[in-house]
PDB file of C-alpha atoms in Angstrom:
ATOM      1  CA  MET K   6     -37.250 -11.952  65.221  1.00 34.00           C
ATOM      2  CA  TYR K   7     -40.847 -11.643  66.996  1.00 32.00           C
ATOM      3  CA  TYR K   8     -42.734  -8.601  65.859  1.00 32.00           C
ATOM      4  CA  ALA K   9     -46.203  -7.367  67.023  1.00 34.00           C
ATOM      5  CA  ILE K  10     -48.536  -4.415  66.743  1.00 34.00           C
ATOM      6  CA  PHE K  11     -50.247  -3.643  69.749  1.00 35.00           C
ATOM      7  CA  SER K  12     -53.573  -1.430  69.138  1.00 35.00           C
ATOM      8  CA  LEU K  13     -56.291   0.277  71.514  1.00 32.00           C
ATOM      9  CA  ARG K  14     -56.195  -1.058  75.045  1.00 38.00           C
ATOM     10  CA  PHE K  15     -54.007  -4.037  74.723  1.00 40.00           C
ATOM     11  CA  ALA K  16     -52.214  -5.167  78.035  1.00 42.00           C
ATOM     12  CA  ILE K  17     -48.686  -4.164  78.643  1.00 42.00           C
ATOM     13  CA  ALA K  18     -48.089  -7.392  80.027  1.00 40.00           C
ATOM     14  CA  LEU K  19     -47.697  -8.762  76.532  1.00 39.00           C
ATOM     15  CA  CYS K  20     -45.439  -6.130  75.593  1.00 45.00           C
ATOM     16  CA  LEU K  21     -43.110  -7.327  78.154  1.00 45.00           C
ATOM     17  CA  LEU K  22     -43.025 -10.915  76.937  1.00 38.00           C
ATOM     18  CA  LEU K  23     -41.613  -9.676  73.828  1.00 41.00           C
ATOM     19  CA  LEU K  24     -39.360  -7.104  74.932  1.00 50.00           C
ATOM     20  CA  VAL K  25     -37.774  -8.388  78.058  1.00 46.00           C
ATOM     21  CA  ALA K  26     -35.729 -11.094  76.252  1.00 45.00           C
ATOM     22  CA  GLY K  27     -34.381 -13.793  79.030  1.00 46.00           C
ATOM     23  CA  HIS K  28     -32.066 -15.301  76.785  1.00 49.00           C
ATOM     24  CA  PRO K  29     -30.207 -13.978  73.561  1.00 58.00           C
ATOM     25  CA  ALA K  30     -33.238 -13.051  71.471  1.00 58.00           C
ATOM     26  CA  SER K  31     -34.962  -9.840  69.864  1.00 65.00           C
ATOM     27  CA  GLY K  32     -38.077  -8.438  70.058  1.00 61.00           C
ATOM     28  CA  ALA K  33     -40.102  -5.362  68.404  1.00 69.00           C
ATOM     29  CA  VAL K  34     -43.238  -3.636  69.518  1.00 72.00           C
ATOM     30  CA  THR K  35     -44.818  -0.585  67.567  1.00 66.00           C
ATOM     31  CA  PHE K  36     -47.532   0.834  70.462  1.00 57.00           C
ATOM     32  CA  SER K  37     -50.128   2.963  68.983  1.00 60.00           C
ATOM     33  CA  GLY K  38     -52.721   2.354  71.928  1.00 60.00           C
ATOM     34  CA  ASP K  39     -53.264   3.926  75.330  1.00 61.00           C
ATOM     35  CA  THR K  40     -52.725   1.847  78.401  1.00 60.00           C
ATOM     36  CA  SER K  41     -52.204   2.967  82.223  1.00 60.00           C
ATOM     37  CA  ASN K  42     -50.900   0.559  84.747  1.00 62.00           C
ATOM     38  CA  ASP K  43     -48.398   2.319  87.203  1.00 62.00           C
ATOM     39  CA  GLY K  44     -47.841  -1.295  88.758  1.00 68.00           C
ATOM     40  CA  ILE K  45     -46.001  -2.222  85.554  1.00 82.00           C
ATOM     41  CA  SER K  46     -42.528  -2.014  84.769  1.00 88.00           C
ATOM     42  CA  VAL K  47     -41.208  -1.894  81.261  1.00 91.00           C
ATOM     43  CA  VAL K  48     -37.922  -3.087  80.145  1.00 93.00           C
ATOM     44  CA  ILE K  49     -36.535  -3.138  76.792  1.00 94.00           C
ATOM     45  CA  GLY K  50     -33.402  -5.291  76.073  1.00 93.00           C
ATOM     46  CA  GLU K  51     -33.048  -7.576  79.091  1.00 91.00           C
ATOM     47  CA  ASN K  52     -30.247  -9.888  77.919  1.00 92.00           C
ATOM     48  CA  GLY K  53     -30.793  -9.671  74.330  1.00 91.00           C
ATOM     49  CA  SER K  54     -32.343  -6.709  72.044  1.00 93.00           C
ATOM     50  CA  GLY K  55     -35.754  -5.035  72.239  1.00 92.00           C
ATOM     51  CA  ASN K  56     -37.175  -2.448  70.302  1.00 93.00           C
ATOM     52  CA  ILE K  57     -40.369  -0.226  71.259  1.00 91.00           C
ATOM     53  CA  THR K  58     -42.175   2.428  68.915  1.00 91.00           C
ATOM     54  CA  ILE K  59     -44.379   4.889  70.468  1.00 90.00           C
ATOM     55  CA  ASN K  60     -46.338   6.865  67.905  1.00 88.00           C
ATOM     56  CA  GLY K  61     -49.907   7.781  66.810  1.00 81.00           C
ATOM     57  CA  GLY K  62     -50.780   9.828  69.711  1.00 79.00           C
ATOM     58  CA  SER K  63     -50.801   7.094  72.008  1.00 84.00           C
ATOM     59  CA  SER K  64     -50.647   7.154  75.952  1.00 85.00           C
ATOM     60  CA  LEU K  65     -48.375   4.702  77.774  1.00 88.00           C
ATOM     61  CA  SER K  66     -48.106   4.766  81.811  1.00 89.00           C
ATOM     62  CA  ASN K  67     -46.212   2.652  83.769  1.00 91.00           C
ATOM     63  CA  ALA K  68     -44.050   2.453  87.029  1.00 92.00           C
ATOM     64  CA  TYR K  69     -40.349   2.565  85.691  1.00 94.00           C
ATOM     65  CA  SER K  70     -38.666   1.663  82.694  1.00 96.00           C
ATOM     66  CA  ILE K  71     -35.076   0.195  81.601  1.00 96.00           C
ATOM     67  CA  ILE K  72     -33.805   0.395  78.376  1.00 97.00           C
ATOM     68  CA  GLY K  73     -30.768  -1.908  77.914  1.00 97.00           C
ATOM     69  CA  LEU K  74     -30.919  -3.680  81.447  1.00 96.00           C
ATOM     70  CA  ASN K  75     -27.819  -6.345  81.450  1.00 96.00           C
ATOM     71  CA  SER K  76     -24.450  -6.461  80.043  1.00 96.00           C
ATOM     72  CA  GLY K  77     -24.761  -7.004  76.273  1.00 96.00           C
ATOM     73  CA  SER K  78     -28.334  -6.042  75.816  1.00 96.00           C
ATOM     74  CA  VAL K  79     -29.259  -3.627  73.547  1.00 96.00           C
ATOM     75  CA  GLY K  80     -32.653  -1.535  73.896  1.00 96.00           C
ATOM     76  CA  VAL K  81     -34.112   1.217  71.761  1.00 96.00           C
ATOM     77  CA  ALA K  82     -36.989   3.094  72.304  1.00 96.00           C
ATOM     78  CA  ASN K  83     -38.481   5.343  69.581  1.00 95.00           C
ATOM     79  CA  VAL K  84     -41.070   8.139  70.629  1.00 95.00           C
ATOM     80  CA  SER K  85     -42.465  10.071  67.594  1.00 93.00           C
ATOM     81  CA  ASN K  86     -45.920  11.147  69.030  1.00 90.00           C
ATOM     82  CA  GLY K  87     -48.035  10.623  71.985  1.00 88.00           C
ATOM     83  CA  THR K  88     -46.911  10.596  75.992  1.00 92.00           C
ATOM     84  CA  TRP K  89     -44.910   8.011  77.822  1.00 94.00           C
ATOM     85  CA  THR K  90     -44.891   8.618  81.153  1.00 94.00           C
ATOM     86  CA  ASN K  91     -42.834   6.801  84.134  1.00 95.00           C
ATOM     87  CA  SER K  92     -44.388   7.334  87.614  1.00 94.00           C
ATOM     88  CA  THR K  93     -40.965   6.413  89.140  1.00 94.00           C
ATOM     89  CA  SER K  94     -37.684   6.374  87.176  1.00 96.00           C
ATOM     90  CA  LEU K  95     -36.437   5.854  83.599  1.00 98.00           C
ATOM     91  CA  THR K  96     -33.171   4.584  82.898  1.00 98.00           C
ATOM     92  CA  VAL K  97     -31.186   4.556  79.580  1.00 98.00           C
ATOM     93  CA  GLY K  98     -28.232   2.045  79.538  1.00 98.00           C
ATOM     94  CA  ALA K  99     -28.404   0.297  82.941  1.00 98.00           C
ATOM     95  CA  SER K 100     -25.774  -2.270  82.483  1.00 98.00           C
ATOM     96  CA  GLY K 101     -26.321  -2.623  78.785  1.00 98.00           C
ATOM     97  CA  ASN K 102     -26.505  -0.175  76.071  1.00 98.00           C
ATOM     98  CA  GLY K 103     -29.708   1.846  75.447  1.00 98.00           C
ATOM     99  CA  THR K 104     -31.005   4.619  73.167  1.00 98.00           C
ATOM    100  CA  LEU K 105     -34.071   7.097  73.525  1.00 98.00           C
ATOM    101  CA  ASN K 106     -34.762   8.469  70.608  1.00 98.00           C
ATOM    102  CA  LEU K 107     -37.510  11.319  70.794  1.00 98.00           C
ATOM    103  CA  THR K 108     -38.738  13.158  67.597  1.00 97.00           C
ATOM    104  CA  GLY K 109     -42.013  14.216  69.156  1.00 96.00           C
ATOM    105  CA  GLY K 110     -44.498  13.893  71.651  1.00 94.00           C
ATOM    106  CA  ASN K 111     -43.548  13.684  75.580  1.00 96.00           C
ATOM    107  CA  VAL K 112     -41.400  11.472  77.679  1.00 97.00           C
ATOM    108  CA  THR K 113     -42.237  12.221  81.436  1.00 96.00           C
ATOM    109  CA  CYS K 114     -40.616  10.643  84.678  1.00 95.00           C
ATOM    110  CA  ASN K 115     -41.540  11.633  87.819  1.00 95.00           C
ATOM    111  CA  ASN K 116     -38.264  10.621  89.795  1.00 94.00           C
ATOM    112  CA  GLU K 117     -34.807  10.235  88.329  1.00 96.00           C
ATOM    113  CA  SER K 118     -33.725   9.711  84.946  1.00 98.00           C
ATOM    114  CA  TYR K 119     -30.434   8.035  84.426  1.00 98.00           C
ATOM    115  CA  ILE K 120     -28.335   7.883  81.190  1.00 98.00           C
ATOM    116  CA  GLY K 121     -25.375   5.150  81.303  1.00 98.00           C
ATOM    117  CA  ASP K 122     -26.348   4.215  84.880  1.00 98.00           C
ATOM    118  CA  ILE K 123     -23.692   1.515  85.885  1.00 97.00           C
ATOM    119  CA  ALA K 124     -20.098   1.060  85.085  1.00 97.00           C
ATOM    120  CA  GLY K 125     -19.676  -0.685  81.311  1.00 97.00           C
ATOM    121  CA  SER K 126     -23.248   0.879  80.346  1.00 98.00           C
ATOM    122  CA  TYR K 127     -23.731   3.039  77.460  1.00 98.00           C
ATOM    123  CA  GLY K 128     -26.854   5.312  77.236  1.00 98.00           C
ATOM    124  CA  GLU K 129     -27.942   7.903  74.378  1.00 98.00           C
ATOM    125  CA  VAL K 130     -30.561  10.067  74.160  1.00 98.00           C
ATOM    126  CA  ASN K 131     -31.246  11.748  70.908  1.00 98.00           C
ATOM    127  CA  ILE K 132     -33.881  14.782  71.071  1.00 98.00           C
ATOM    128  CA  SER K 133     -35.042  16.498  67.656  1.00 98.00           C
ATOM    129  CA  ASN K 134     -38.400  17.456  68.709  1.00 97.00           C
ATOM    130  CA  GLY K 135     -40.779  16.932  71.469  1.00 96.00           C
ATOM    131  CA  ARG K 136     -39.983  17.281  75.263  1.00 97.00           C
ATOM    132  CA  TRP K 137     -38.418  15.114  77.885  1.00 98.00           C
ATOM    133  CA  SER K 138     -38.939  15.975  81.374  1.00 97.00           C
ATOM    134  CA  SER K 139     -37.380  14.669  84.881  1.00 97.00           C
ATOM    135  CA  PRO K 140     -36.783  16.103  87.985  1.00 97.00           C
ATOM    136  CA  VAL K 141     -33.543  14.692  88.377  1.00 97.00           C
ATOM    137  CA  LEU K 142     -31.356  14.182  85.369  1.00 97.00           C
ATOM    138  CA  ILE K 143     -28.016  12.210  85.764  1.00 97.00           C
ATOM    139  CA  MET K 144     -25.978  11.359  82.820  1.00 97.00           C
ATOM    140  CA  GLY K 145     -22.661   9.028  83.408  1.00 97.00           C
ATOM    141  CA  ASN K 146     -23.637   7.723  86.849  1.00 97.00           C
ATOM    142  CA  SER K 147     -21.082   5.367  86.635  1.00 97.00           C
ATOM    143  CA  GLY K 148     -21.233   4.377  82.841  1.00 98.00           C
ATOM    144  CA  ASN K 149     -21.145   6.680  79.637  1.00 98.00           C
ATOM    145  CA  ALA K 150     -23.660   8.827  78.493  1.00 98.00           C
ATOM    146  CA  THR K 151     -24.354  11.053  75.549  1.00 98.00           C
ATOM    147  CA  LEU K 152     -27.391  13.350  75.137  1.00 98.00           C
ATOM    148  CA  ASN K 153     -27.612  15.127  71.815  1.00 98.00           C
ATOM    149  CA  LEU K 154     -30.247  17.928  71.841  1.00 98.00           C
ATOM    150  CA  THR K 155     -30.920  19.354  68.248  1.00 98.00           C
ATOM    151  CA  SER K 156     -34.268  20.733  68.555  1.00 97.00           C
ATOM    152  CA  GLY K 157     -37.465  20.288  71.493  1.00 97.00           C
ATOM    153  CA  ASN K 158     -37.144  20.988  75.222  1.00 97.00           C
ATOM    154  CA  VAL K 159     -35.423  19.101  78.082  1.00 98.00           C
ATOM    155  CA  SER K 160     -36.991  19.993  81.491  1.00 97.00           C
ATOM    156  CA  SER K 161     -35.072  19.270  85.028  1.00 97.00           C
ATOM    157  CA  SER K 162     -34.939  20.610  88.162  1.00 96.00           C
ATOM    158  CA  ASN K 163     -31.362  18.626  88.862  1.00 96.00           C
ATOM    159  CA  SER K 164     -28.852  17.788  86.164  1.00 97.00           C
ATOM    160  CA  TYR K 165     -25.568  15.978  86.579  1.00 97.00           C
ATOM    161  CA  ILE K 166     -23.086  15.348  83.843  1.00 97.00           C
ATOM    162  CA  GLY K 167     -20.592  13.030  84.936  1.00 96.00           C
ATOM    163  CA  GLY K 168     -22.381  11.843  88.328  1.00 93.00           C
ATOM    164  CA  ALA K 169     -20.038   9.303  90.027  1.00 93.00           C
ATOM    165  CA  SER K 170     -16.357   9.236  89.918  1.00 92.00           C
ATOM    166  CA  ASP K 171     -15.991   6.207  87.045  1.00 94.00           C
ATOM    167  CA  GLY K 172     -18.990   8.099  85.072  1.00 96.00           C
ATOM    168  CA  LYS K 173     -18.690  10.085  81.798  1.00 98.00           C
ATOM    169  CA  GLY K 174     -21.358  12.279  80.246  1.00 98.00           C
ATOM    170  CA  VAL K 175     -21.275  14.658  77.279  1.00 98.00           C
ATOM    171  CA  ALA K 176     -24.184  16.697  76.400  1.00 98.00           C
ATOM    172  CA  ASN K 177     -24.386  18.336  72.803  1.00 98.00           C
ATOM    173  CA  VAL K 178     -26.863  21.046  72.687  1.00 98.00           C
ATOM    174  CA  SER K 179     -27.074  22.769  69.151  1.00 98.00           C
ATOM    175  CA  GLY K 180     -30.867  23.694  69.255  1.00 97.00           C
ATOM    176  CA  GLY K 181     -33.773  23.395  71.230  1.00 97.00           C
ATOM    177  CA  THR K 182     -34.166  24.536  75.067  1.00 97.00           C
ATOM    178  CA  TRP K 183     -32.817  22.986  78.087  1.00 97.00           C
ATOM    179  CA  THR K 184     -34.521  24.380  81.192  1.00 96.00           C
ATOM    180  CA  ASN K 185     -33.236  23.614  84.699  1.00 95.00           C
ATOM    181  CA  THR K 186     -35.297  24.850  87.570  1.00 94.00           C
ATOM    182  CA  THR K 187     -32.880  25.033  90.474  1.00 93.00           C
ATOM    183  CA  ASN K 188     -29.217  26.265  90.858  1.00 89.00           C
ATOM    184  CA  GLN K 189     -28.296  22.329  90.702  1.00 93.00           C
ATOM    185  CA  PHE K 190     -26.596  22.137  87.201  1.00 96.00           C
ATOM    186  CA  HIS K 191     -23.089  20.057  87.717  1.00 96.00           C
ATOM    187  CA  VAL K 192     -20.863  19.664  84.805  1.00 97.00           C
ATOM    188  CA  GLY K 193     -18.171  16.989  86.316  1.00 95.00           C
ATOM    189  CA  PHE K 194     -19.874  16.243  89.293  1.00 94.00           C
ATOM    190  CA  SER K 195     -17.752  13.199  90.578  1.00 94.00           C
ATOM    191  CA  GLY K 196     -17.111  12.060  87.183  1.00 95.00           C
ATOM    192  CA  ASN K 197     -16.261  13.534  83.617  1.00 97.00           C
ATOM    193  CA  GLY K 198     -18.533  15.779  82.233  1.00 97.00           C
ATOM    194  CA  THR K 199     -18.589  17.643  79.065  1.00 97.00           C
ATOM    195  CA  LEU K 200     -21.145  20.431  77.790  1.00 97.00           C
ATOM    196  CA  ASN K 201     -21.156  21.587  74.523  1.00 98.00           C
ATOM    197  CA  LEU K 202     -23.313  24.415  73.454  1.00 94.00           C
TER     198      LEU K 202
END
């Protein structure tokens, strides 16, 4: 188990050395500083397991992020404070298993966000406080996806629960607010979709 604590202004490239496990391995990073590099991508769990914690009012800005990249990988992102900005896309469960736990702060994606992207993947997003915003939110694109919103806010323009024909998405909303700014809110677009209010 590798463990590192990165404080103010450390290069995000060092985070990637720990988080992107080329072979079955594990890495954990607690991020409490500020960095901005929109040319860098963040992968949490490539073939092994990876865990990142963003807290302390920190600010992390990068190009795109993938939590649980390849089959068999496990990635977990915990955001309790601060801001995580993805200038392109955010994927929770690409081909592996990915989990995003938002208990405070802001997670922003400027393009698409995928939960359970590719067949065989599983993505889960748990929001109990804070705000997650993305123009397009696709749950269960071809994989399996779960969104649990108990408090806080989800903001999107277009939302799809059960995207492709082999996808399955479940959204459980027991509190908080989910704001969709257009009339494009699909439950069971081409796949299986469930919305529980």
